[in-house]
Amino acid sequence: MASSSVQPLVMVVDDDDPTRMMATEFLSQAGFSVVDYPGAEEALSDLEVQNPDLIVLDVEMPGVDGFTACKRIRAHESFETTPVLMLTGLNNNDSIDLAFEAGATDFATKPINWTLLCHRLRYMLRAWQASEDLVNNQKSLAAAQRIAKLGNCEMNTDSGEMYWSEQLYAIFGSEKTDNTPTTVDFLSFVHQKDRARVSNWLNEVSTAPCTTSYLDFSVAAGCGTERFVRLQIEQVLDKEGGVSRVSGVIQDFTEKRRAEHRIEQLAYYDSVTDLPNRTLFQSRVDDAIQDAKRDDAKVAVLYVDIDDFKSVNDSLGHATGDVMLNEIAARISQDVGSSESTISRMGADEFTVLMPAITDSKEAEALALKVGQTLASPYTINDSKLFSSASIGISVYPDHGDGAESLIKSADMAMSGAKRAGKNTVLMHDDAMGEEAKKRFLIESNLRSGLERNEFDVYFQPQIDLMSGKLYSAEALIRWNSDTLGFVPPNEFISIAEDNGFIIPLGEWVLRTSCLQAVDWLKKGFPISQVAVNISVLQFIRPDFPDTVRRILQETNLQPSFLELEITESLLATDTAQAVQTLKALKNIGVQLSIDDFGTGYSSLSQLKHFPIDRLKLDQSFVQGVTTSEEDAAITRAVIAMTNSMDVKLLAEGVETLEQLEFLKHSNCNEIQGYYISKPMPANVLEQEINDVESRLDGLFDGQGNLRLAA
Ligand code: C2E
Ligand code: MG
Ligand code: MG
């Protein structure tokens, strides 16, 4: 349609030349543009090109007559509503009827009063414009509603009849029908669970001025998909204050709700197990503590860490690891049972359980033991059977923390304690753990810089051959004199260095330093030329460990037979086949091998036979009891007999008295080490004191290795 600034175009179709001339004349003067055609055929074929705003059509024309032409105009999509005025003969009522039937907007009778006609045309154009605007507005409203997923409705409070906009049908997932919808139809689309609530509310708002203007509920849209909507209403009141009509707008916020749900899932839930994550767990603990404060109750947190879970991931892949984590989550959930409790995944292989409102910490211990037991039973995953266990720490409010953070931390500390106590264990927090954790932290943060600042040293403790009564070797023992922490004993920092991996460079440093010392002593012709170096399990299990040993021997130029590696008995409890292979590789290099702290682990004699070792070092806890405990004496004698039969040497550690030495000598023990002969010392001090040590030995043993003082 031409805009107001452009003259509207009138198409005049009449076979009568004077009529067309008059029309052009008058209409032009009245501000219209005019195109005229003497016949309908040409006019119709030019219709789209001309795109007229108005059509004046004569009824009687040769060829295609006006009625037919009008019908064809109406059949054209772009001209369905374009005003068409038909020119009929005077008082020809039939023609008038036929004109309207053919779709004419109006008619004028000939002869024509042109001035009047111009006014009529202008009026027709204005009316058409108004109705076009209305249609367009409705269309854009419907489009806006569709985009906004917004429907609207009207409710007649007397009859219950309603009007629903198209978008409302769409929200309901339903087709529009000819029947007038009612409130009953409306309720049939409301989700079963919300129907009574919505029905009551509709009753309320249709009978009295409302207090709440909106209600959220679910719609069971077609195909059973649930949609979330908000119905917002406005009441029209009558003079008496009664409700005469209710208009409503329905907003479909399903997508928003789903997005919110997704965001919430991401922010508060773990994606592998769907359990609450750390953030949500922490806030639940906070809430539980607030409730417990009010009700004078207790709150417990269990911190569950799966033992050696890394090996599952490493050996079977993360997909299997995830399946196992889900299985673990399911087992814990089953044990916990109560919906009051929260189970969360804190990360990797760590889970937590919140027990709100308990009366006795024993309840937490009982649950922890149950969970520990459940998690220790075998797992069948992808047809393979896996074994695992968990270390569980417990903390209780108010004893071990008064906020979520401190309570969770206390449980975590207790879990670390359980791990150190040998895994597959449950441990309740105690306050000493806090101190211990602080100390561990300080040690951990000073270890690396300690090595860089040369704070470590290697001490040597002589080892004596009881057959000859002579020195033959020395055990290398690391010492740390930290600038910030003072002297830290190896028992305190070795396990921490093992936990954080620092034992690898540290152990290599000890090995190199000890080899260099052995080379130096060999050159000097020192009575001790062999060194025994402690090796952590973590060093030992690295595939490149034999290479490292070979490289250090080459770099320091030490013959392999002058080096002994001490491996703790606990190693034998791990992968035996792999251990045997590594021991053989080391043996091939030519170094000596010993099992340290023997008797404290679980290795059986039958296992030992498979290991290519030179020496067992009997743990000092037995040695120190040999003269006071019949049991320790019996064990020591048995181990000596066993090693003799296996062609393995036995060294007794921690010999502190002459009586112990005598016992060991008489029981045919091969070697000893202990304060009674010499404490561990720095290499240079040992060099200075070696004469004292040797003369001491000379006082004890005769030239043949017999004890002089022997009764
Ligand atoms: P270990 O290998 O069993 O070393 C023997 C421990 O007993 C040493 O403690 C030594 O000083 C002590 N000892 C020696 N004779 C006697 C005695 O007559 N009576 C008593 N009560 N104790 C005696 P130390 O040096 O404190 O080392 C403790 C543990 O730390 C060692 O036990 C070893 O397992 C570990 N360790 C020490 N140095 C290293 C190292 O360089 N690398 C690794 N991985 N571990 C080391
Ligand atoms: Mg040792
Ligand atoms: Mg030992």
XYZ file of C-alpha atoms in Angstrom, residues 289 292 296-299 396-402 407:
14
model
C 25.457 -26.959 62.335
C 22.352 -28.514 65.838
C 21.658 -28.996 71.128
C 22.473 -31.915 68.815
C 25.648 -33.195 67.190
C 26.651 -33.293 63.526
C 31.920 -34.383 65.083
C 30.426 -30.981 65.814
C 30.937 -29.392 68.326
C 34.050 -31.362 69.387
C 36.168 -31.021 66.235
C 35.019 -27.807 64.604
C 32.303 -25.190 64.892
C 34.588 -29.733 60.574
